[in-house]
Short mmCIF file of C-alpha atoms in Angstrom, two decimals:
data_model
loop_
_atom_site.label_atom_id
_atom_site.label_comp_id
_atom_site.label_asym_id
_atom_site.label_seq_id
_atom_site.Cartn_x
_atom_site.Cartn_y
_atom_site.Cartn_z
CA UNK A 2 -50.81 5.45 -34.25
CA UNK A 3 -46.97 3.85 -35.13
CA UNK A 4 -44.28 4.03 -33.24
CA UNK A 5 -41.40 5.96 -35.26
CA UNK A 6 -37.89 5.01 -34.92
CA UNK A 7 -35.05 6.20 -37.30
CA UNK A 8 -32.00 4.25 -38.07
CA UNK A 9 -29.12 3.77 -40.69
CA UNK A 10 -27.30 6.51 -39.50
CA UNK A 11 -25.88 6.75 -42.64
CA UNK A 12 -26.02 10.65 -42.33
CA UNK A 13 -29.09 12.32 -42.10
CA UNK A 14 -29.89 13.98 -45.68
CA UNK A 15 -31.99 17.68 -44.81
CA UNK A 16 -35.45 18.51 -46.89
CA UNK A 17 -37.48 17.18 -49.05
CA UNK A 18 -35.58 16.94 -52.78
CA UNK A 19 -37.36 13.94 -54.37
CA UNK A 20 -36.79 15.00 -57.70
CA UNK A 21 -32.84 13.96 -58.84
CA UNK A 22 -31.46 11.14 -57.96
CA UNK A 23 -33.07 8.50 -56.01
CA UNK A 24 -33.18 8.12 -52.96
CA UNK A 25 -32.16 11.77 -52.28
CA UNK A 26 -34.26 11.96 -49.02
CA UNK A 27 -35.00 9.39 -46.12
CA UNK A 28 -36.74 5.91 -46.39
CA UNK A 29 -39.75 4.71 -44.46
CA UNK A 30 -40.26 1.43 -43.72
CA UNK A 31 -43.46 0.28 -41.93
CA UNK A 32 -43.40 -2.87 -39.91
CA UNK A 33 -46.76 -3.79 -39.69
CA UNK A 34 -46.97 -5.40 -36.14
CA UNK A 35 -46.12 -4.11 -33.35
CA UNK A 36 -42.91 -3.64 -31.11
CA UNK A 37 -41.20 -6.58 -30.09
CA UNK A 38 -42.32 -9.15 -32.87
CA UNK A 39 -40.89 -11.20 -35.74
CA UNK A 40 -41.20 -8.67 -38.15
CA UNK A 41 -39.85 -6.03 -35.64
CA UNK A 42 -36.77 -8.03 -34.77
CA UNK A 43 -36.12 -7.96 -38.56
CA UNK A 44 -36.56 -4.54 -39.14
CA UNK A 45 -34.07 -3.65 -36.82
CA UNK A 46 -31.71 -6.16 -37.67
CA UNK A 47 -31.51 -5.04 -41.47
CA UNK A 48 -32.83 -2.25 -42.26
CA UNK A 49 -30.17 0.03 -40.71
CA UNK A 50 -27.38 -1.55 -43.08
CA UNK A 51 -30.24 -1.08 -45.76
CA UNK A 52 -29.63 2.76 -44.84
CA UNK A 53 -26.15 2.46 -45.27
CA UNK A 54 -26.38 0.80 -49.01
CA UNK A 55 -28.64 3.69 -49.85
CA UNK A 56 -26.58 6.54 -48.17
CA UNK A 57 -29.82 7.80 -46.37
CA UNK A 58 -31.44 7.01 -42.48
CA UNK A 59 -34.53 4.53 -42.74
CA UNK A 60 -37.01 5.47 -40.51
CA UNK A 61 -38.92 2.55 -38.76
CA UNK A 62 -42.39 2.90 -38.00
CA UNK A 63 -44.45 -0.21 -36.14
CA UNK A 64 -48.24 0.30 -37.91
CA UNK A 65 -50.26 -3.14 -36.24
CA UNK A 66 -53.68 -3.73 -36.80
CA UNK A 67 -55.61 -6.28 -38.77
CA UNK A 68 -52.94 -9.18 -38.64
CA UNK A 69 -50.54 -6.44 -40.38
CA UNK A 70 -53.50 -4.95 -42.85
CA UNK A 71 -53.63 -1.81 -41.45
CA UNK A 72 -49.64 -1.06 -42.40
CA UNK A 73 -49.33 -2.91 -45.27
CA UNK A 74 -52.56 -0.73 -46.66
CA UNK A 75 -50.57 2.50 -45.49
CA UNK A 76 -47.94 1.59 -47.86
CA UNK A 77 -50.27 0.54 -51.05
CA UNK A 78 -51.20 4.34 -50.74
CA UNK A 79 -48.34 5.56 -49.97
CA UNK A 80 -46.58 8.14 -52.84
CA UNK A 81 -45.19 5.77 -55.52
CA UNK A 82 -41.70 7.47 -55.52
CA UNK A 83 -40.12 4.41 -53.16
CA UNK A 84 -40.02 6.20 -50.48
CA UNK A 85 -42.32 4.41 -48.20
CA UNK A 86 -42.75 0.41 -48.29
CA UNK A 87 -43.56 -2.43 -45.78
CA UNK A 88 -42.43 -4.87 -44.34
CA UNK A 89 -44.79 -8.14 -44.12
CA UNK A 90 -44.88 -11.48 -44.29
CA UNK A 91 -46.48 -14.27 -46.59
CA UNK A 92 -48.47 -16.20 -47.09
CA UNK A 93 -49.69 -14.87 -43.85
CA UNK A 94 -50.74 -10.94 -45.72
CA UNK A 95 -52.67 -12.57 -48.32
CA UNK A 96 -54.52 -15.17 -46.11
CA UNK A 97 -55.31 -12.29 -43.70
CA UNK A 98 -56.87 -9.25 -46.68
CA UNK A 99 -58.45 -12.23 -48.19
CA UNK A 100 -60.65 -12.74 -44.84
CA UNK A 101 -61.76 -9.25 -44.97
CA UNK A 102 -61.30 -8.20 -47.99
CA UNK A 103 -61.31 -4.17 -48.71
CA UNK A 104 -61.72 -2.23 -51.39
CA UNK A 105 -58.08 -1.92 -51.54
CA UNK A 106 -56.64 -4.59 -53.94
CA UNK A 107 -53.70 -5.40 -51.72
CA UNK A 108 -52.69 -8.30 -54.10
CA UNK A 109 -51.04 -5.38 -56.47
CA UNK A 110 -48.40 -4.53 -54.14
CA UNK A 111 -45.12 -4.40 -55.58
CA UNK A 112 -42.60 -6.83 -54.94
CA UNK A 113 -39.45 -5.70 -53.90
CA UNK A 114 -37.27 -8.67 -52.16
CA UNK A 115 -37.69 -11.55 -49.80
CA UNK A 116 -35.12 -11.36 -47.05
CA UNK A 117 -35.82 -13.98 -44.41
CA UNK A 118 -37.61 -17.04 -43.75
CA UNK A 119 -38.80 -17.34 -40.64
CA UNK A 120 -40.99 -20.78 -38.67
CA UNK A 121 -43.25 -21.01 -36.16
CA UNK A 122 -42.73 -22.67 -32.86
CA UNK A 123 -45.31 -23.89 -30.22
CA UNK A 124 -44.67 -22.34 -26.45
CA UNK A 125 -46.20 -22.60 -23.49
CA UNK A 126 -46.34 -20.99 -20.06
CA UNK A 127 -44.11 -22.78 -18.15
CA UNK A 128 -46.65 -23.46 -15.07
CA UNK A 129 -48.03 -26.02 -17.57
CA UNK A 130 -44.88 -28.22 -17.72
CA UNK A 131 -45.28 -29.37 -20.67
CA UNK A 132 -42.88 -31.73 -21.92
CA UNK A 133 -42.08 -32.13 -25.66
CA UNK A 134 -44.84 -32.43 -28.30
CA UNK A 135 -46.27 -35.36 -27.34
CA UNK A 136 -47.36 -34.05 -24.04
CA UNK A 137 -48.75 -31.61 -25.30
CA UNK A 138 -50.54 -33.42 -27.60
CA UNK A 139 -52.35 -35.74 -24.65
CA UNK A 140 -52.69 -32.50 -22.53
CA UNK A 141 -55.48 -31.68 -25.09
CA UNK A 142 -56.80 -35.30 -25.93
CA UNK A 143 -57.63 -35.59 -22.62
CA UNK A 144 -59.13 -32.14 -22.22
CA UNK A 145 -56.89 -30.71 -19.57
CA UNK A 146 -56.19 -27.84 -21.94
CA UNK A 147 -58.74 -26.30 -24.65
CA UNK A 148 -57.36 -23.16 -25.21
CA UNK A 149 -54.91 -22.01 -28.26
CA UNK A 150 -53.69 -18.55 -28.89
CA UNK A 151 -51.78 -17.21 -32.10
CA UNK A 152 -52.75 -14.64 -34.75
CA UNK A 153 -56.49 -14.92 -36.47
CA UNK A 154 -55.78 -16.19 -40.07
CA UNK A 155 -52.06 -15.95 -39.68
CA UNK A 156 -50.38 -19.06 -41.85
CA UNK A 157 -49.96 -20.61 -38.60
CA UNK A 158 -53.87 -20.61 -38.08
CA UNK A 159 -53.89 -22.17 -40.66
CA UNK A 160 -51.41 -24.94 -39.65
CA UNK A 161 -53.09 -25.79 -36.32
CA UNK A 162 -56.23 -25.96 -38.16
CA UNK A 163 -55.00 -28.83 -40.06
CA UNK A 164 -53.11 -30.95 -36.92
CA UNK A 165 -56.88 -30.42 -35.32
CA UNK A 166 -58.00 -31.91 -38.16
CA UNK A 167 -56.00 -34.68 -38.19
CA UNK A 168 -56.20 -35.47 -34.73
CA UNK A 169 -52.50 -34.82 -33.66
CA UNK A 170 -53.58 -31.23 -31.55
CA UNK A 171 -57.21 -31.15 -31.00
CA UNK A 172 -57.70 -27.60 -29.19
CA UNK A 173 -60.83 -26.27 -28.92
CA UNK A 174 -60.81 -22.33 -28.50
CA UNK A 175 -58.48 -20.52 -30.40
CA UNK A 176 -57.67 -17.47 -28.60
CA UNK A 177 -56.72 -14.20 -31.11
CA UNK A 178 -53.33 -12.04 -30.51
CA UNK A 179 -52.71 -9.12 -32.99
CA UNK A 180 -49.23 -10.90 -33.70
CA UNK A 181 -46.80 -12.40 -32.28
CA UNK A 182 -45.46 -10.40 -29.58
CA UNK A 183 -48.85 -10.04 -28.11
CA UNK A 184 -49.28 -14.00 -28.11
CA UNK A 185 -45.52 -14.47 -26.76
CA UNK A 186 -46.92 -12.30 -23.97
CA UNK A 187 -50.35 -13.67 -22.91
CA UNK A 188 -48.32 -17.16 -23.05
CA UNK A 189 -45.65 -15.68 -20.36
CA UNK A 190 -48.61 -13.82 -18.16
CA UNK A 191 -50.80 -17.25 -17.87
CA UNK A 192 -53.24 -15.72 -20.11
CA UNK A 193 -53.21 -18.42 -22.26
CA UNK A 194 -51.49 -21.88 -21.28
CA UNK A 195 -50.02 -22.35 -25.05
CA UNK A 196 -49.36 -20.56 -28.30
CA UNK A 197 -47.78 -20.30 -31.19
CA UNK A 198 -45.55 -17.46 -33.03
CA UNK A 199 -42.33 -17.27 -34.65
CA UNK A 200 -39.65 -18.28 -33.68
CA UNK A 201 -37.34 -14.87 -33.38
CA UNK A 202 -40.20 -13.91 -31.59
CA UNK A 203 -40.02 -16.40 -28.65
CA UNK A 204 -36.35 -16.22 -28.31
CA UNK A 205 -35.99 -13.32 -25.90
CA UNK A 206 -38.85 -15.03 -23.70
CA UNK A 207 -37.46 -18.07 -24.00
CA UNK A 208 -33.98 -17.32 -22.48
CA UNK A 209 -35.35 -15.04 -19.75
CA UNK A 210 -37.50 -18.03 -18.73
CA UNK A 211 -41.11 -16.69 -19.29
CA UNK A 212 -41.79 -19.32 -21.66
CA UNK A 213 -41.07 -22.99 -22.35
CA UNK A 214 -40.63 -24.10 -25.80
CA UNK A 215 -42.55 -27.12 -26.78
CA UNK A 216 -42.14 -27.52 -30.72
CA UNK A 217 -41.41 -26.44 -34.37
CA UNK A 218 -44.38 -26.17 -37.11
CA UNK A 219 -42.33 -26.93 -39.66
CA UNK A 220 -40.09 -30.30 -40.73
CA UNK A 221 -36.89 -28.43 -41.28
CA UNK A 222 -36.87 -27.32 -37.68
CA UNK A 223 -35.54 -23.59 -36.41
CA UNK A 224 -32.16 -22.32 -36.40
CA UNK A 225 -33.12 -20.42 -33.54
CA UNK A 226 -33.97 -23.49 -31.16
CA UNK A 227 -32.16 -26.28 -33.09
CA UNK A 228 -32.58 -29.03 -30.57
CA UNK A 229 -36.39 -28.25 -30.60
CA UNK A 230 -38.83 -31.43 -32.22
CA UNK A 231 -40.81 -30.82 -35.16
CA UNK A 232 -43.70 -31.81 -36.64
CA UNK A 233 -41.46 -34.86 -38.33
CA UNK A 234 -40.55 -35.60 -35.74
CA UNK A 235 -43.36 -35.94 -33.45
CA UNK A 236 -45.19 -38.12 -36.26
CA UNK A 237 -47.76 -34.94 -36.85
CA UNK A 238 -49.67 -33.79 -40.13
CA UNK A 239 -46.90 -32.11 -42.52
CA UNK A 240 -47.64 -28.46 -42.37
CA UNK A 241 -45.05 -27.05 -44.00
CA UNK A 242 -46.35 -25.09 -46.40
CA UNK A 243 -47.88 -22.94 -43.04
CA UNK A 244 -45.34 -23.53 -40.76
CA UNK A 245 -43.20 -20.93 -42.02
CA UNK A 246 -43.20 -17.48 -43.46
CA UNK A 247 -41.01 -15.50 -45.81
CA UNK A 248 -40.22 -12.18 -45.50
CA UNK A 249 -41.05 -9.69 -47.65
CA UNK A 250 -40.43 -5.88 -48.38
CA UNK A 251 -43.37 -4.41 -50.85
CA UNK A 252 -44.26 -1.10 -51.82
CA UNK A 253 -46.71 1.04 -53.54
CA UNK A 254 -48.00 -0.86 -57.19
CA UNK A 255 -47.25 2.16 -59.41
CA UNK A 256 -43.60 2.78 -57.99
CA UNK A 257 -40.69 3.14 -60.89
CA UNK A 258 -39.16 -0.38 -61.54
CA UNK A 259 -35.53 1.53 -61.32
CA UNK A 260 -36.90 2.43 -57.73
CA UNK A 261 -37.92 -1.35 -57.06
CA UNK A 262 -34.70 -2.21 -58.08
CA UNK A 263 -32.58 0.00 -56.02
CA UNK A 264 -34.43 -0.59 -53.06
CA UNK A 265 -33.76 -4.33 -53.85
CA UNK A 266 -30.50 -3.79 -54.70
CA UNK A 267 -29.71 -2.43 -51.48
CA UNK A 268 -31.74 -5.20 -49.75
CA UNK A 269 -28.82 -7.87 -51.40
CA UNK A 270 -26.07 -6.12 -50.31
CA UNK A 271 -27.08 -5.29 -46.69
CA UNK A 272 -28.18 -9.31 -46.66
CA UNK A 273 -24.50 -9.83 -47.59
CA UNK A 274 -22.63 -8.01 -45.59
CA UNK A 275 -20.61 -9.22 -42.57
CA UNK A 276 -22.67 -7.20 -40.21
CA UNK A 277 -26.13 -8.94 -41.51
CA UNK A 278 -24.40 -12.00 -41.63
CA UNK A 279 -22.81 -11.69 -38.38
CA UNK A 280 -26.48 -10.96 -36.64
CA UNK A 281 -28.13 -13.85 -38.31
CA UNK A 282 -25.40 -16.08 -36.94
CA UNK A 283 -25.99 -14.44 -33.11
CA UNK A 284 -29.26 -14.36 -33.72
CA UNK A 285 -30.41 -18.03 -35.38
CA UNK A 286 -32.41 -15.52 -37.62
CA UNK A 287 -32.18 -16.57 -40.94
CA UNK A 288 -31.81 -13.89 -43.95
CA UNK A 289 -32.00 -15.04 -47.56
CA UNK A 290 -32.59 -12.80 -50.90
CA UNK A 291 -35.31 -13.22 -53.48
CA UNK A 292 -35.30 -10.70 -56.05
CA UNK A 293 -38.13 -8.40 -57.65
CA UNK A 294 -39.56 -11.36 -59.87
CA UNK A 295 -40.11 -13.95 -57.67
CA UNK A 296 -41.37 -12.14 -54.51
CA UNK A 297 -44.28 -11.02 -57.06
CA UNK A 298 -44.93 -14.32 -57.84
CA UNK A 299 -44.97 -15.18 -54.18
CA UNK A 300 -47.39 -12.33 -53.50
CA UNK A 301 -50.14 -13.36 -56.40
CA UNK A 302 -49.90 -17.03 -54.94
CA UNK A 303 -50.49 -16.24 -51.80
CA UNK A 304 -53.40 -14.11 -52.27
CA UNK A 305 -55.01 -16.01 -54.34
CA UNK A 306 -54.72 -18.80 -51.26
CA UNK A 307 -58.79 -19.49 -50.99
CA UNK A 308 -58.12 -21.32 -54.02
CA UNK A 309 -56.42 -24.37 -51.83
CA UNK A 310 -57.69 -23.18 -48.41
CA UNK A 311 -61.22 -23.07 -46.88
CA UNK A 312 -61.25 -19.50 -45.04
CA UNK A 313 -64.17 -19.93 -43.54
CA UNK A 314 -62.32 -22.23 -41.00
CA UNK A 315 -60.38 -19.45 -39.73
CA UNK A 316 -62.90 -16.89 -38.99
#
């Protein structure tokens, strides 16, 4: 079941007139993960000024299940009038349908912006005291810790996969959280010692104390901890193309492009505005724009991912 919340405030429009101009009635935006994740942080931080470009209330609704599946196949059959799309990220959506592939072609989504990029960071509970990434690193050479935990064929799977490979983090047991506020969690609780998630995720854990973080998965580091290593700088495997995700708003594959574009439309101007801009700068999350065109060329690449990546590692 998802968790409904409605915001925009823009002025809530009565009834169900879908016919005149668009949008004439509320959006619905599914965030495919639950409450208290990347993607939720997102939501919340956009999608109201969204509902102010549009002159209607959006109405968030948190659908997890399946490393975001489960919501992002709610919105592939949703109507086709724009009223409903998702949320998700990539490459993480592709890698994830492509390990369990449905009957549901979720490659055909339609593209309607990419509005934030977002890396992953390495935490741990902070009964470990781990110190910086090369700790870490020995920690699990020398078998005092064995146990991982993230999402299961998230693109940060993916990345650990390859520092395993190469030596730099060689965990053994890779424990599975349905996203990353679940894996923030079980890192804060003790369940597991160390995981990985993004990093607007981990803030709020982070500055209460619950975690410690260790590292960034990605060479450009994160605007959210800036003075946190990376990869480059620990000497690791580059992992870039995993240790991040974009952010991307899809919908339905047979919704009007004049629908796709007004959607995106309003996308670029909430991204723009000064109170978007202002909550990115409080926030360290970043917010970018990619238009109709090249978020569907971002979607067919990444699932069509098997064709670099051997799945079977991840499952």
């Amino acid at each position: 079941m998802g968790a409904a919340t409605t915001v925009g405030l823009a002025g809530c429009i009565g009834g169900d007139n879908r016919d005149g101009e668009f949008p004439s009635d509320n959006i619905r935006h599914i965030i495919p993960y639950g409450e208290g994740g990347g993607s939720d942080t997102y939501a919340r931080g956009i999608l109201p000024q969204v509902g102010e470009e549009l002159g209607v209330d959006v109405q968030l609704e948190n659908i997890p299940g399946a490393e975001s599946i489960q919501g992002i196949t709610e919105a592939y059959y949703a109507e086709p009038d724009g009223y409903t799309h998702v949320g998700h990220t990539l490459p993480t959506a592709g890698i994830a349908w492509l390990l369990n592939q449905t009957n549901d072609d979720l490659s055909q989504l339609k593209g309607i912006c990419q509005y934030g990029q977002t890396p992953y960071v390495i935490f741990a509970n902070p009964d470990e005291e781990i110190e910086g990434m090369e700790d870490l690193a020995d920690r699990y050479e020398d078998g005092d810790l064995t146990q991982f935990g993230g999402s299961l064929g998230a693109a940060n799977h993916v990345a650990m996969i390859q520092l395993r490979e190469e030596g730099d983090v060689p965990w053994e047991d890779w424990i599975v959280y349905d996203g990353s506020g679940p894996t923030v969690q079980a890192a804060a609780s003790g369940e597991i010692p160390v995981g990985t998630a993004t990093d607007s995720s981990a803030a709020g854990a982070v500055e209460e104390g619950n975690i410690d973080i260790v590292g960034v998965l990605t060479s450009d580091g994160s605007s959210v901890f800036p003075d946190t290593s990376t990869t480059e700088d620990a000497g690791w495997t580059n992992v870039d193309e995993f240790g991040a995700i974009m952010r991307t708003a899809s919908c339905a594959p047979d919704t009007p492009d004049d629908r796709v574009q007004t959607l995106a439309d309003a996308y670029e101007a909430a991204i723009n505005s000064d109170e978007v801009q202002e909550w990115s700068e409080e926030t360290g999350n970043e917010v970018l724009f990619n238009g109709p065109d090249e978020t569907n060329a971002a979607i067919e690449s990444a699932f069509s991912i098997d064709e670099q990546v051997d799945l079977g590692q991840l499952q």
